Amino acid sequence: MPAQQKPDEVTVQGIKEKLDNFADLENRELTAASGTGRLLFIKSITDPQIINRSIIAVFYEMNDPAAFAEYLAHYPGSKAVEDGKQAMDLMLGGYACVEVEGRLIFFDALKAETSGVSETVTESITQGPSDALTENLAVNLNLIRRRYQSAELKMESMLLGNISRTKAAILYDDSRVNHQVLEELRQRLQTLRIDMLQASGELEKYISSDKIRIFPKTIVTERPDRVVFNLAEGKIAILLDTTGFAMILPVIFNDFFVAMDDKIQLPFVGRFLKLLRIMGVAMTLWLPALYVAFTSYNPEIIRVQIALLIAGSRATVPYPSFVEVLLMLIMMEFLTEASLRLPRAIGPTATTVGGLILGQAATAAGLVGNIMIILVSVVAISNFMIPLNMMSFSIRVLKYLFVMAAAAVGLVGVVVCLVGFTMYLCSQRSFGQPYFKMFVLDSLGASDSKKGGGS
Amino acid sequence: MRKLLLYAGIVLLCLTTGCEYKDIDRRIFVVAIGIDPGEEKAFKVSLKLAVPQGEVTKIDEKMLIVTEESDSISEALRLMKSKVEKELDYVHCKSIVIGEELAVGDIRHILDWAVRRRDIQLILNFAIGRPAGLDVLKVKPPSERIPSNSLIMAMSGEGTESPFIASVYSYKLMRDMYEQGKDPILPIIEAEGETRFQIDKIALLDEHKIQLVLNPEETRLFNLLTRPNLKTNFPAKVDESEFQYYTESSTSNYKITTASTGAPVIRYKIKIKGIVEENSTQELITHPLLEKISEAGGEELKQSVEALLEKIKDKRLDPFGWGLRYGTRHWNNETEARDWEALYPDLKFEVTAAVRVKYSGLIK
């Protein structure tokens, strides 16, 4: 192997400048009696053991910079570089940069954090990566940096919470991010006066300017690939230590209906899935309300056959239709909540007892109509078609508003409610960005559709 | 404390309902209305009510017919409200059957009521009931699972695609009745006992009452002239064999030609693509024979259509809207209606029937 000469254009200083604003960049001076060296590495993706054992310890044991340089250069995994771009790639790929005797040697010290990274639980997909963010900030940074190897990915870190002192990291792609939004976020975080901060969702509450928040204005996700995907779209991610969820902002309404496997599927399949999701939202939001409206105010809209069917199934039901709907919906919520808390082994039992037996018995006893059971099941299932939990929960609560409107004035109420929500959504802003920018073909929408996920 | 009361108030408010609120099981749906002349009063109104069943799997249709006599239809309906325990709901009323006795008099009163009333839809089917509207309502075919469903299916064409049925919606009847240059028609439903009805005749009305009743054969030709792709069969006689061909597709259109001299002529062009369906002598069907069938069928069709048109003309009726067509093609708005009146008695008909029987069916 020929002796490695330091290329003219690559210097420690140059690398340091490029990695400006990298809070996890470590810059150490190695000083021994016989000479000095400089060690530069990104902490979050390098293994401290390798650095300690193979670089620092050896440097002091040898006590001879020239021999040390020779040792490093012949070590398997070490590399010399030709230009600044390659140097940057190596740095971001988990290499440590050692400057000794005027030579610049890159030493492989990648930390592959595999243990401790568990599978996704709340956002499962059929194909694609299944690793989830963990409670460890360093591991999370590793997961993200490994997927986003660009010098433009900047990280700022700060401590939030007077007592909890939670480590937070703000990640963004410097070339793509909207700096206005970034500035606003920095400002809001700096003025934050709280004691405890434990979850990403909690942080949203504190940095949001609105008093009444009906729809989530930030994405809370446990998928590193979603974080990376959104970073590439110019969004900002906030990672918190001690929580396995990242927060992404600013978002638009449409982002909540993008699943990560939309891009893996063929474009037309992805679009179909997206359509299914939107239909699911419509179903879960409107079906109970429409049932109330149709059975109690406007039976002329449905066909006479269905009208008679519903009338027949309701013949034994002693209370008005909206009480029937509310009762069954709340029963369903009990079931959903309970199966969430139940130990995994008992879960199926609860669903069987609750879903099948209860539903069957309720209709047999004549307390609720047959149609009602079908409706409640559809509502329950379609609610979980939304890939992101925050939105799914919002929609889950909102459907009661529609039911109330339908109980008060029938179909007119449902329509007025819908118009009202559309207007509300249009008036919303997520960190100064329009929230309901759904069908506008601007640069964001175009870049989204190019990736094949459906815009 | 105040806050608590406020919350309690909101919760209680949520449990109240609006003023039009009435649950579906507290309504009873009227599916058909029959109107006959009363014995003492002007009208005898009958309502066919659908009684919903709890068990969907049990095939046991229940229906209820209530009848009331009064001088006005609205009054009769109000009186009937106290005959049932639930609120009468007319939103699913799909047919009004007028007794023949009433239809030879004047149906404008009934039509006006049906169109004016806010909760009766404009897409309900009008028909004439024979011998009376009530008899038609009483018909309950064994194949029926929802009350009056068979009547709805047959009259609207959702179910059977019989070439003998013409469906007439109330908005259309209203339009035809008050439109200058077009006369309304109504299908006739004949009740045959308690379990069967037959709809294969059309009554042609002038302004307000029956003038002419077409027999089934004429009804089919009438439907052929008024709607495209009528699914039916027509005869064709070649030498000694009697053929029937199925109309795979059919179109018909007409042109009114009024030359300055000579009688005005209405030229009908009928185009039919057919398939041989029946062959009385089991003769081998060859291509030349197919052509002969086409020719014979066309000739036969032409003659029967001409006969029908002459018959309608003799009664001075205009169910096809010739007068309307004449009006739309002429600019003299003031005089065109009178012109048409003057032209009408001299009308001549020229029918060309282009029948093309293409296939011999499946047997070669």
PDB file of N, CA and C in Angstrom, chain B residues 89-144:
ATOM      1  N   ASP B  89     -96.218   8.082   6.136  1.00  0.00           N
ATOM      2  CA  ASP B  89     -95.085   8.714   5.475  1.00  0.00           C
ATOM      3  C   ASP B  89     -95.175   8.435   3.981  1.00  0.00           C
ATOM      4  N   TYR B  90     -95.250   9.496   3.193  1.00  0.00           N
ATOM      5  CA  TYR B  90     -95.477   9.307   1.756  1.00  0.00           C
ATOM      6  C   TYR B  90     -94.205   9.352   0.935  1.00  0.00           C
ATOM      7  N   VAL B  91     -93.053   9.498   1.615  1.00  0.00           N
ATOM      8  CA  VAL B  91     -91.821   9.707   0.844  1.00  0.00           C
ATOM      9  C   VAL B  91     -91.449   8.507  -0.010  1.00  0.00           C
ATOM     10  N   HIS B  92     -91.908   7.330   0.390  1.00  0.00           N
ATOM     11  CA  HIS B  92     -91.580   6.163  -0.415  1.00  0.00           C
ATOM     12  C   HIS B  92     -92.745   5.716  -1.285  1.00  0.00           C
ATOM     13  N   CYS B  93     -93.717   6.578  -1.442  1.00  0.00           N
ATOM     14  CA  CYS B  93     -94.851   6.239  -2.306  1.00  0.00           C
ATOM     15  C   CYS B  93     -94.355   6.229  -3.744  1.00  0.00           C
ATOM     16  N   LYS B  94     -94.486   5.083  -4.401  1.00  0.00           N
ATOM     17  CA  LYS B  94     -93.896   4.959  -5.729  1.00  0.00           C
ATOM     18  C   LYS B  94     -94.936   4.879  -6.831  1.00  0.00           C
ATOM     19  N   SER B  95     -96.210   4.711  -6.491  1.00  0.00           N
ATOM     20  CA  SER B  95     -97.182   4.639  -7.582  1.00  0.00           C
ATOM     21  C   SER B  95     -98.550   5.145  -7.139  1.00  0.00           C
ATOM     22  N   ILE B  96     -99.205   5.779  -8.062  1.00  0.00           N
ATOM     23  CA  ILE B  96    -100.590   6.179  -7.866  1.00  0.00           C
ATOM     24  C   ILE B  96    -101.401   5.480  -8.948  1.00  0.00           C
ATOM     25  N   VAL B  97    -102.394   4.740  -8.523  1.00  0.00           N
ATOM     26  CA  VAL B  97    -103.231   4.015  -9.471  1.00  0.00           C
ATOM     27  C   VAL B  97    -104.613   4.674  -9.471  1.00  0.00           C
ATOM     28  N   ILE B  98    -104.994   5.176 -10.630  1.00  0.00           N
ATOM     29  CA  ILE B  98    -106.281   5.847 -10.748  1.00  0.00           C
ATOM     30  C   ILE B  98    -107.280   4.847 -11.313  1.00  0.00           C
ATOM     31  N   GLY B  99    -108.431   4.759 -10.676  1.00  0.00           N
ATOM     32  CA  GLY B  99    -109.454   3.841 -11.172  1.00  0.00           C
ATOM     33  C   GLY B  99    -109.915   4.258 -12.563  1.00  0.00           C
ATOM     34  N   GLU B 100    -110.249   3.231 -13.381  1.00  0.00           N
ATOM     35  CA  GLU B 100    -110.610   3.532 -14.764  1.00  0.00           C
ATOM     36  C   GLU B 100    -111.839   4.437 -14.837  1.00  0.00           C
ATOM     37  N   GLU B 101    -112.746   4.204 -13.915  1.00  0.00           N
ATOM     38  CA  GLU B 101    -113.976   4.980 -13.905  1.00  0.00           C
ATOM     39  C   GLU B 101    -113.687   6.470 -13.763  1.00  0.00           C
ATOM     40  N   LEU B 102    -112.627   6.755 -12.977  1.00  0.00           N
ATOM     41  CA  LEU B 102    -112.267   8.151 -12.747  1.00  0.00           C
ATOM     42  C   LEU B 102    -111.497   8.697 -13.955  1.00  0.00           C
ATOM     43  N   ALA B 103    -110.725   7.814 -14.585  1.00  0.00           N
ATOM     44  CA  ALA B 103    -109.845   8.253 -15.662  1.00  0.00           C
ATOM     45  C   ALA B 103    -110.607   8.575 -16.935  1.00  0.00           C
ATOM     46  N   VAL B 104    -111.802   8.020 -17.089  1.00  0.00           N
ATOM     47  CA  VAL B 104    -112.576   8.406 -18.275  1.00  0.00           C
ATOM     48  C   VAL B 104    -113.204   9.787 -18.047  1.00  0.00           C
ATOM     49  N   GLY B 105    -113.163  10.239 -16.807  1.00  0.00           N
ATOM     50  CA  GLY B 105    -113.661  11.579 -16.513  1.00  0.00           C
ATOM     51  C   GLY B 105    -112.533  12.594 -16.607  1.00  0.00           C
ATOM     52  N   ASP B 106    -111.964  12.910 -15.445  1.00  0.00           N
ATOM     53  CA  ASP B 106    -110.921  13.937 -15.441  1.00  0.00           C
ATOM     54  C   ASP B 106    -109.873  13.554 -14.406  1.00  0.00           C
ATOM     55  N   ILE B 107    -108.578  13.528 -14.812  1.00  0.00           N
ATOM     56  CA  ILE B 107    -107.554  13.148 -13.835  1.00  0.00           C
ATOM     57  C   ILE B 107    -106.736  14.354 -13.392  1.00  0.00           C
ATOM     58  N   ARG B 108    -107.075  15.534 -13.881  1.00  0.00           N
ATOM     59  CA  ARG B 108    -106.239  16.701 -13.583  1.00  0.00           C
ATOM     60  C   ARG B 108    -106.199  17.035 -12.098  1.00  0.00           C
ATOM     61  N   HIS B 109    -107.343  16.862 -11.462  1.00  0.00           N
ATOM     62  CA  HIS B 109    -107.424  17.132 -10.029  1.00  0.00           C
ATOM     63  C   HIS B 109    -106.396  16.290  -9.262  1.00  0.00           C
ATOM     64  N   ILE B 110    -106.369  14.993  -9.571  1.00  0.00           N
ATOM     65  CA  ILE B 110    -105.468  14.070  -8.867  1.00  0.00           C
ATOM     66  C   ILE B 110    -104.009  14.412  -9.163  1.00  0.00           C
ATOM     67  N   LEU B 111    -103.742  14.668 -10.428  1.00  0.00           N
ATOM     68  CA  LEU B 111    -102.373  14.970 -10.825  1.00  0.00           C
ATOM     69  C   LEU B 111    -101.880  16.239 -10.134  1.00  0.00           C
ATOM     70  N   ASP B 112    -102.754  17.223 -10.101  1.00  0.00           N
ATOM     71  CA  ASP B 112    -102.385  18.486  -9.465  1.00  0.00           C
ATOM     72  C   ASP B 112    -102.039  18.262  -7.996  1.00  0.00           C
ATOM     73  N   TRP B 113    -102.844  17.437  -7.347  1.00  0.00           N
ATOM     74  CA  TRP B 113    -102.574  17.150  -5.932  1.00  0.00           C
ATOM     75  C   TRP B 113    -101.229  16.438  -5.761  1.00  0.00           C
ATOM     76  N   ALA B 114    -100.986  15.445  -6.620  1.00  0.00           N
ATOM     77  CA  ALA B 114     -99.769  14.627  -6.484  1.00  0.00           C
ATOM     78  C   ALA B 114     -98.511  15.455  -6.739  1.00  0.00           C
ATOM     79  N   VAL B 115     -98.609  16.396  -7.657  1.00  0.00           N
ATOM     80  CA  VAL B 115     -97.429  17.193  -7.973  1.00  0.00           C
ATOM     81  C   VAL B 115     -97.237  18.295  -6.941  1.00  0.00           C
ATOM     82  N   ARG B 116     -98.346  18.792  -6.419  1.00  0.00           N
ATOM     83  CA  ARG B 116     -98.276  19.908  -5.497  1.00  0.00           C
ATOM     84  C   ARG B 116     -97.802  19.484  -4.105  1.00  0.00           C
ATOM     85  N   ARG B 117     -98.177  18.289  -3.694  1.00  0.00           N
ATOM     86  CA  ARG B 117     -97.871  17.874  -2.335  1.00  0.00           C
ATOM     87  C   ARG B 117     -96.364  17.709  -2.147  1.00  0.00           C
ATOM     88  N   ARG B 118     -95.806  18.290  -1.069  1.00  0.00           N
ATOM     89  CA  ARG B 118     -94.359  18.415  -0.948  1.00  0.00           C
ATOM     90  C   ARG B 118     -93.651  17.105  -0.655  1.00  0.00           C
ATOM     91  N   ASP B 119     -94.308  16.185   0.040  1.00  0.00           N
ATOM     92  CA  ASP B 119     -93.560  14.982   0.423  1.00  0.00           C
ATOM     93  C   ASP B 119     -93.828  13.806  -0.514  1.00  0.00           C
ATOM     94  N   ILE B 120     -94.533  14.058  -1.583  1.00  0.00           N
ATOM     95  CA  ILE B 120     -94.684  12.995  -2.579  1.00  0.00           C
ATOM     96  C   ILE B 120     -93.725  13.304  -3.708  1.00  0.00           C
ATOM     97  N   GLN B 121     -92.896  12.333  -4.032  1.00  0.00           N
ATOM     98  CA  GLN B 121     -91.852  12.595  -5.021  1.00  0.00           C
ATOM     99  C   GLN B 121     -92.440  12.728  -6.417  1.00  0.00           C
ATOM    100  N   LEU B 122     -91.702  13.426  -7.254  1.00  0.00           N
ATOM    101  CA  LEU B 122     -92.175  13.636  -8.625  1.00  0.00           C
ATOM    102  C   LEU B 122     -91.865  12.446  -9.527  1.00  0.00           C
ATOM    103  N   ILE B 123     -91.198  11.449  -8.969  1.00  0.00           N
ATOM    104  CA  ILE B 123     -90.843  10.308  -9.798  1.00  0.00           C
ATOM    105  C   ILE B 123     -91.719   9.113  -9.457  1.00  0.00           C
ATOM    106  N   LEU B 124     -92.951   9.368  -9.051  1.00  0.00           N
ATOM    107  CA  LEU B 124     -93.793   8.194  -8.821  1.00  0.00           C
ATOM    108  C   LEU B 124     -94.524   7.860 -10.105  1.00  0.00           C
ATOM    109  N   ASN B 125     -94.844   6.588 -10.238  1.00  0.00           N
ATOM    110  CA  ASN B 125     -95.452   6.102 -11.462  1.00  0.00           C
ATOM    111  C   ASN B 125     -96.964   6.259 -11.409  1.00  0.00           C
ATOM    112  N   PHE B 126     -97.496   6.822 -12.460  1.00  0.00           N
ATOM    113  CA  PHE B 126     -98.943   6.918 -12.579  1.00  0.00           C
ATOM    114  C   PHE B 126     -99.448   5.762 -13.440  1.00  0.00           C
ATOM    115  N   ALA B 127    -100.619   5.271 -13.123  1.00  0.00           N
ATOM    116  CA  ALA B 127    -101.212   4.223 -13.945  1.00  0.00           C
ATOM    117  C   ALA B 127    -102.720   4.242 -13.757  1.00  0.00           C
ATOM    118  N   ILE B 128    -103.381   3.562 -14.684  1.00  0.00           N
ATOM    119  CA  ILE B 128    -104.827   3.415 -14.566  1.00  0.00           C
ATOM    120  C   ILE B 128    -105.098   1.997 -14.108  1.00  0.00           C
ATOM    121  N   GLY B 129    -105.953   1.854 -13.128  1.00  0.00           N
ATOM    122  CA  GLY B 129    -106.249   0.535 -12.590  1.00  0.00           C
ATOM    123  C   GLY B 129    -107.577   0.016 -13.118  1.00  0.00           C
ATOM    124  N   ARG B 130    -107.565  -1.255 -13.476  1.00  0.00           N
ATOM    125  CA  ARG B 130    -108.769  -1.891 -13.968  1.00  0.00           C
ATOM    126  C   ARG B 130    -109.071  -3.084 -13.090  1.00  0.00           C
ATOM    127  N   PRO B 131    -110.218  -3.360 -12.615  1.00  0.00           N
ATOM    128  CA  PRO B 131    -111.415  -2.535 -12.769  1.00  0.00           C
ATOM    129  C   PRO B 131    -111.381  -1.274 -11.900  1.00  0.00           C
ATOM    130  N   ALA B 132    -110.598  -1.311 -10.791  1.00  0.00           N
ATOM    131  CA  ALA B 132    -110.522  -0.104  -9.972  1.00  0.00           C
ATOM    132  C   ALA B 132    -109.140  -0.042  -9.341  1.00  0.00           C
ATOM    133  N   GLY B 133    -108.767   1.120  -8.859  1.00  0.00           N
ATOM    134  CA  GLY B 133    -107.452   1.296  -8.247  1.00  0.00           C
ATOM    135  C   GLY B 133    -107.264   0.401  -7.049  1.00  0.00           C
ATOM    136  N   LEU B 134    -108.319   0.275  -6.259  1.00  0.00           N
ATOM    137  CA  LEU B 134    -108.234  -0.538  -5.042  1.00  0.00           C
ATOM    138  C   LEU B 134    -107.938  -2.001  -5.372  1.00  0.00           C
ATOM    139  N   ASP B 135    -108.541  -2.484  -6.465  1.00  0.00           N
ATOM    140  CA  ASP B 135    -108.314  -3.885  -6.843  1.00  0.00           C
ATOM    141  C   ASP B 135    -106.850  -4.127  -7.180  1.00  0.00           C
ATOM    142  N   VAL B 136    -106.232  -3.137  -7.802  1.00  0.00           N
ATOM    143  CA  VAL B 136    -104.817  -3.283  -8.150  1.00  0.00           C
ATOM    144  C   VAL B 136    -103.962  -3.287  -6.888  1.00  0.00           C
ATOM    145  N   LEU B 137    -104.313  -2.423  -5.950  1.00  0.00           N
ATOM    146  CA  LEU B 137    -103.537  -2.368  -4.703  1.00  0.00           C
ATOM    147  C   LEU B 137    -103.622  -3.686  -3.943  1.00  0.00           C
ATOM    148  N   LYS B 138    -104.765  -4.339  -4.059  1.00  0.00           N
ATOM    149  CA  LYS B 138    -104.964  -5.576  -3.283  1.00  0.00           C
ATOM    150  C   LYS B 138    -104.151  -6.741  -3.824  1.00  0.00           C
ATOM    151  N   VAL B 139    -103.657  -6.605  -5.036  1.00  0.00           N
ATOM    152  CA  VAL B 139    -102.919  -7.712  -5.640  1.00  0.00           C
ATOM    153  C   VAL B 139    -101.635  -7.960  -4.860  1.00  0.00           C
ATOM    154  N   LYS B 140    -101.414  -9.229  -4.542  1.00  0.00           N
ATOM    155  CA  LYS B 140    -100.223  -9.568  -3.772  1.00  0.00           C
ATOM    156  C   LYS B 140     -99.594 -10.808  -4.375  1.00  0.00           C
ATOM    157  N   PRO B 141     -98.677 -10.619  -5.327  1.00  0.00           N
ATOM    158  CA  PRO B 141     -98.064 -11.790  -5.969  1.00  0.00           C
ATOM    159  C   PRO B 141     -97.233 -12.581  -4.967  1.00  0.00           C
ATOM    160  N   PRO B 142     -97.204 -13.894  -5.119  1.00  0.00           N
ATOM    161  CA  PRO B 142     -96.445 -14.716  -4.153  1.00  0.00           C
ATOM    162  C   PRO B 142     -94.937 -14.445  -4.222  1.00  0.00           C
ATOM    163  N   SER B 143     -94.483 -13.916  -5.348  1.00  0.00           N
ATOM    164  CA  SER B 143     -93.036 -13.685  -5.489  1.00  0.00           C
ATOM    165  C   SER B 143     -92.580 -12.418  -4.785  1.00  0.00           C
ATOM    166  N   GLU B 144     -93.512 -11.724  -4.193  1.00  0.00           N
ATOM    167  CA  GLU B 144     -93.189 -10.422  -3.639  1.00  0.00           C
ATOM    168  C   GLU B 144     -92.741 -10.538  -2.187  1.00  0.00           C
TER     169      GLU B 144
END
